Structure formats: C-alpha cells, structure tokens
C-alpha positions as MATLAB code, in Angstrom:
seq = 'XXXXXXXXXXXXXXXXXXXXXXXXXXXXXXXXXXXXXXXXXXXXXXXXXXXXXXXXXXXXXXXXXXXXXXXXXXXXXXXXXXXXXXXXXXXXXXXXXXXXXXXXXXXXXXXXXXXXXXXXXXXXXXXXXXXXXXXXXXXXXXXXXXXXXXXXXXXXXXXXXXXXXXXXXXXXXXXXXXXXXXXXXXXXXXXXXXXXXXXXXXXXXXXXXXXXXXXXXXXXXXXXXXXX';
ca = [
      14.673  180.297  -25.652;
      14.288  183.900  -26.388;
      16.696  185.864  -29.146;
      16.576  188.108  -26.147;
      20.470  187.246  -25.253;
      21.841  187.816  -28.514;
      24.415  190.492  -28.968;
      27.351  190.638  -31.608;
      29.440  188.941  -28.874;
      27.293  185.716  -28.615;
      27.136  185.898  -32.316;
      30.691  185.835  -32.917;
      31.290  183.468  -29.960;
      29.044  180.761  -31.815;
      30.197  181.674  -35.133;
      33.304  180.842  -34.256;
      32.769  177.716  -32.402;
      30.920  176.261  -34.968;
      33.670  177.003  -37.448;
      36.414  175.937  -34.957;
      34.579  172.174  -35.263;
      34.063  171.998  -38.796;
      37.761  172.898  -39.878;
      38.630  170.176  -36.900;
      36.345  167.637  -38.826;
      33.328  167.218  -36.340;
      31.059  167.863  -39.242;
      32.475  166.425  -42.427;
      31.605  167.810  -45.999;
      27.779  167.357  -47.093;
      26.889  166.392  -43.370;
      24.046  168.731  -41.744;
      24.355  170.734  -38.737;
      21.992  170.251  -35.501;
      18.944  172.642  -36.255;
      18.683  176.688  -35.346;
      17.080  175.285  -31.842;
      19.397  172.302  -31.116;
      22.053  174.744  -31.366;
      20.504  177.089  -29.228;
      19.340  174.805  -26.764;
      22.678  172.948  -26.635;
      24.498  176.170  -26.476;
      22.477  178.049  -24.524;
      22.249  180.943  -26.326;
      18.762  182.897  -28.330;
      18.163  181.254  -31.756;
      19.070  184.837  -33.260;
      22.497  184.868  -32.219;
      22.330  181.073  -34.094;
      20.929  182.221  -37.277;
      23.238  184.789  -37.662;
      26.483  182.687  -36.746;
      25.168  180.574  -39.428;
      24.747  183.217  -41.970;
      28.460  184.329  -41.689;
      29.693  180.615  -41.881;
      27.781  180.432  -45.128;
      29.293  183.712  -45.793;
      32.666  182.109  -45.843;
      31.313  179.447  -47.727;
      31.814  177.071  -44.663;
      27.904  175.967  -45.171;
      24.989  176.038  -47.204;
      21.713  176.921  -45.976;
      18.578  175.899  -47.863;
      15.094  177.806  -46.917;
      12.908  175.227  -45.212;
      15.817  172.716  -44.870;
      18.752  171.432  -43.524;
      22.438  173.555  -42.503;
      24.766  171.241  -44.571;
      28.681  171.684  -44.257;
      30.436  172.313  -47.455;
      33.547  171.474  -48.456;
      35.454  174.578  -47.321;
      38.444  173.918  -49.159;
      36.833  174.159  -52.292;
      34.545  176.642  -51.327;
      36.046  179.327  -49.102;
      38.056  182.215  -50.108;
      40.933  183.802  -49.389;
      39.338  186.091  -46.378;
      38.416  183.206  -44.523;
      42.284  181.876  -44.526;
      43.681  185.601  -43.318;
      40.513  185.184  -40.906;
      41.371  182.353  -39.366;
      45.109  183.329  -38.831;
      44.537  186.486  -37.593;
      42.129  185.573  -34.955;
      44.438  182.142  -33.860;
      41.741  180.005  -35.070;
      43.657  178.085  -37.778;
      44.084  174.388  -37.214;
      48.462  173.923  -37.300;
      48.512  171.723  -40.528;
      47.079  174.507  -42.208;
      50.100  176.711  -42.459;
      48.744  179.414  -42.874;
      51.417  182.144  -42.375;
      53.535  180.015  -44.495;
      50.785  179.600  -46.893;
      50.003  183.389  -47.422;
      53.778  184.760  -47.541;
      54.136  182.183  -50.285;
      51.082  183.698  -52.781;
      52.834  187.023  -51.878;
      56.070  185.617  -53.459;
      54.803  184.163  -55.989;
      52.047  187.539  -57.108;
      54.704  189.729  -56.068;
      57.240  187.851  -58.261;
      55.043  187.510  -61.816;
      53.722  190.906  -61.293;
      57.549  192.365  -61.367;
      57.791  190.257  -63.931;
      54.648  192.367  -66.013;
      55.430  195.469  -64.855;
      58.814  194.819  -66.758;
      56.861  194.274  -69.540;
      54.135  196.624  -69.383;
      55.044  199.491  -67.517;
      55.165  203.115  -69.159;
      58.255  205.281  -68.521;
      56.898  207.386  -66.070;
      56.120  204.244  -63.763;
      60.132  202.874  -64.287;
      61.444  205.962  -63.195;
      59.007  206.106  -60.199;
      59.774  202.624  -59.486;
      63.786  203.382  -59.785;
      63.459  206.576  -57.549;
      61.080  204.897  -54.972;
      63.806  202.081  -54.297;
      66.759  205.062  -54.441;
      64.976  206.688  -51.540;
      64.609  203.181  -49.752;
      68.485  202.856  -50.038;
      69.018  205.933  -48.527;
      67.531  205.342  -45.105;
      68.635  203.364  -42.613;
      65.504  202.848  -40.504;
      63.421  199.686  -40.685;
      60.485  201.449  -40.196;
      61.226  204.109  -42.905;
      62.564  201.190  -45.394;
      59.583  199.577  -44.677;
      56.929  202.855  -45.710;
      59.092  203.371  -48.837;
      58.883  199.274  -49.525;
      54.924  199.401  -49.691;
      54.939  202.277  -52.001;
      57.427  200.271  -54.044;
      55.352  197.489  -54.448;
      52.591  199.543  -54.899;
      54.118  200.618  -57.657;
      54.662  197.619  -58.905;
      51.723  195.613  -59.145;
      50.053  199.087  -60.680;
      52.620  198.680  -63.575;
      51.841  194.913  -64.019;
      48.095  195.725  -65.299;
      46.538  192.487  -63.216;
      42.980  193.871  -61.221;
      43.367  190.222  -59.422;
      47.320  190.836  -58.277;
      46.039  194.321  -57.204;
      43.146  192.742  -55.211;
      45.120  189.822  -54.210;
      47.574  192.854  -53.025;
      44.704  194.586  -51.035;
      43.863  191.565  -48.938;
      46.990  190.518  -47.939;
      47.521  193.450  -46.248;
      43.854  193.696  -45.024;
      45.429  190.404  -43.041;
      48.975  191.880  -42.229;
      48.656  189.747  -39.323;
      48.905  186.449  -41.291;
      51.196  188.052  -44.120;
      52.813  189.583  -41.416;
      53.702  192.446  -44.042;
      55.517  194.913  -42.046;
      59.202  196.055  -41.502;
      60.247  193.308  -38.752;
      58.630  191.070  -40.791;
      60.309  190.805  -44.323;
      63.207  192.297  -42.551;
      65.390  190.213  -44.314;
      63.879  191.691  -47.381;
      64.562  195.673  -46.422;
      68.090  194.462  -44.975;
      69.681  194.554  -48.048;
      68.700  197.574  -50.205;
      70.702  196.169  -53.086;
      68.818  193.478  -53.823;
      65.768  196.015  -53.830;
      67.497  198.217  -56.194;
      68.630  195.781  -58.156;
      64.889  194.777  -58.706;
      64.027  197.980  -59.804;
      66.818  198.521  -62.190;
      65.730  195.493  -63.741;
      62.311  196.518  -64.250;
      63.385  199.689  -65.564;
      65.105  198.338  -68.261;
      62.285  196.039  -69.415;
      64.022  192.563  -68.684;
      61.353  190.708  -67.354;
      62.631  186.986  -66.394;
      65.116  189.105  -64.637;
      62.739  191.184  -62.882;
      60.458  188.110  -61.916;
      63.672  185.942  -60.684;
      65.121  189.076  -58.454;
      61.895  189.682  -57.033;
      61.035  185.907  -56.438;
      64.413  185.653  -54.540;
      63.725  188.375  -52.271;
      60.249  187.968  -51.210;
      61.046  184.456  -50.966;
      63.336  185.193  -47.692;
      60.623  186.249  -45.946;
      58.510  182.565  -45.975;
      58.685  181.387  -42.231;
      60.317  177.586  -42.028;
      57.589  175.328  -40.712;
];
C-alpha cells in the first residue's frame, strides 16, 4: 500500500493501538514488532502513517528503532517518562493496575510536601510574606473556584521558594496532565475546604520551621489521593 491514506488521525489511531498492546503485554520487553509493511498490511493503513506511529512510541521510550533493523519493545517501565503516564490517563488508555490517578496525586504530595519543606528553609522574606498574604486572601473567599485560583498561585509560590528546577518542572507537568492530577478546585476540594490548614501551612513556612512546613503540607495534599 500507498502512504496515500495517512493523516494525523490514522497516525494516532495506530500509535495508539500499538501502545494499547504493548502496556497489555502482547509484545514483551526486547521482543520485535511485525515490520513497517506487516503493520501496514495487517492494519490496513499506508506505511507512513506506520513509521510515524512508531516514531512517537519510541518517543515515549515504548521502543527502539535501529536503522536497517528490527522495532524492538523496550522495557517501558524503565524507560518511559513521566508524559507518557499523564498520557495515558488522560486519553483512558491506562491499563487499571496502573493507578495512575492515584499514582500522580501521590508525587504531588510527596514534591509538594519536601518543597514546603525548602521553601521553609530557603525562602527570602519577600517570598514568606507573599506566601502568608496569598493564603490570607484564600481564607477570605468562599468560592471553590476562587480558593482554587488563589491555591495555584500559592503553590506557585511555593515550589519557587524551594530552589528545586526538577520540583518546578515536575510542577509544570502535572498540571500539563490536570486530567490525571485532576488539579483543580473539585478536585483537592478537601484541600481548599479548610482554609486553616492552608494558613497554617503558610505560617509555618514563614517562620522558617521546616519539618513543620513539610508535615502540614504532606497532610493536606495527602487528602486529595483517590482510594483505589
């Protein structure tokens, strides 16, 4: 066949096909995939549309592809990154004993928690009293939506003040993939339902205590983690 019927459609549809079956376990870890036209035959699509399904699974580190030579299936739990986890959940493609929501609310405990922790430690005056004011004006609304704007800037805030480039990127991507975070106001309601604890937080950070800082902030992003 032709790469006359590829499109970005077809594309994706293989793409995700193909990584559908290895996450299930149809190809296991160092085996090789069918060739370009086996694929393409088999799927009756244009050997373009193959090629480049196969360039974003190697993308995601889902394969390797050597010039000449066979598609081989890595090991994409070693491999992958983080992307390919908020990927998956986003687009419903996650196999269930993955946990993936689960998964990724837990690293945003756990970042959000040591980088309170830093910022306790690290953080000029000028970023305690911004932190301090931002989770004043928090307390002072009532709407989740409106907690929820002020609670990003917070935590903005925070991981700024902890001096880590990886928490801040680590930050960025999780809410890249909200949809698997599921960072927004419904979301860590539980969280922005009790303004206290978010003040509290702050007050600790202000004052430079930083095993306080880390344990108040654990505790409340921890109420957030769905039960699984």
């Amino acid at each position: 066949m032709t790469g006359s019927t590829s499109s970005p459609t077809v594309s994706g549809r293989i793409h995700a096909e193909l990584r559908r079956e290895i996450l299930a376990g149809r190809y296991a870890p160092g085996e090789a995939l069918p060739s370009e036209r086996r694929l393409s035959e088999e799927r009756g699509v244009g050997r373009h549309a193959v090629r480049e399904a196969l360039k974003r699974l190697q993308q995601a580190g889902l394969v390797s592809i050597s010039q000449g030579g066979a598609t081989r299936v890595r090991d994409w739990r070693r491999h992958g990154g983080l992307e390919l986890l908020l990927e998956l959940g986003a687009e419903g493609e996650a196999p269930p004993g993955l946990h993936v929501e689960r998964s990724a609310m837990e690293m945003r405990a756990c970042v959000g928690a040591d980088a309170a922790r830093r910022a306790a430690e690290r953080a000029d005056e000028r970023e305690r009293r911004a932190i301090e004011d931002r989770a004043a004006q928090l307390a002072a609304v009532d709407d989740l939506a409106a907690r929820g704007a002020h609670y990003d800037v917070l935590w903005d805030l925070v991981v700024d003040a902890s001096r880590n480039i990886a928490y801040r990127l680590a930050l960025t991507t999780l809410v890249a993939g909200q949809q698997v975070a599921a960072i927004d106001p419904h979301a860590v309601r539980r969280e922005l339902g009790d303004p206290g604890a978010i003040v509290a937080l702050a007050r600790a950070i202000a004052a430079g205590d930083p095993d306080l800082s880390g344990a108040r902030a654990r505790e409340l992003l921890e109420r957030s983690i769905p039960e699984e």
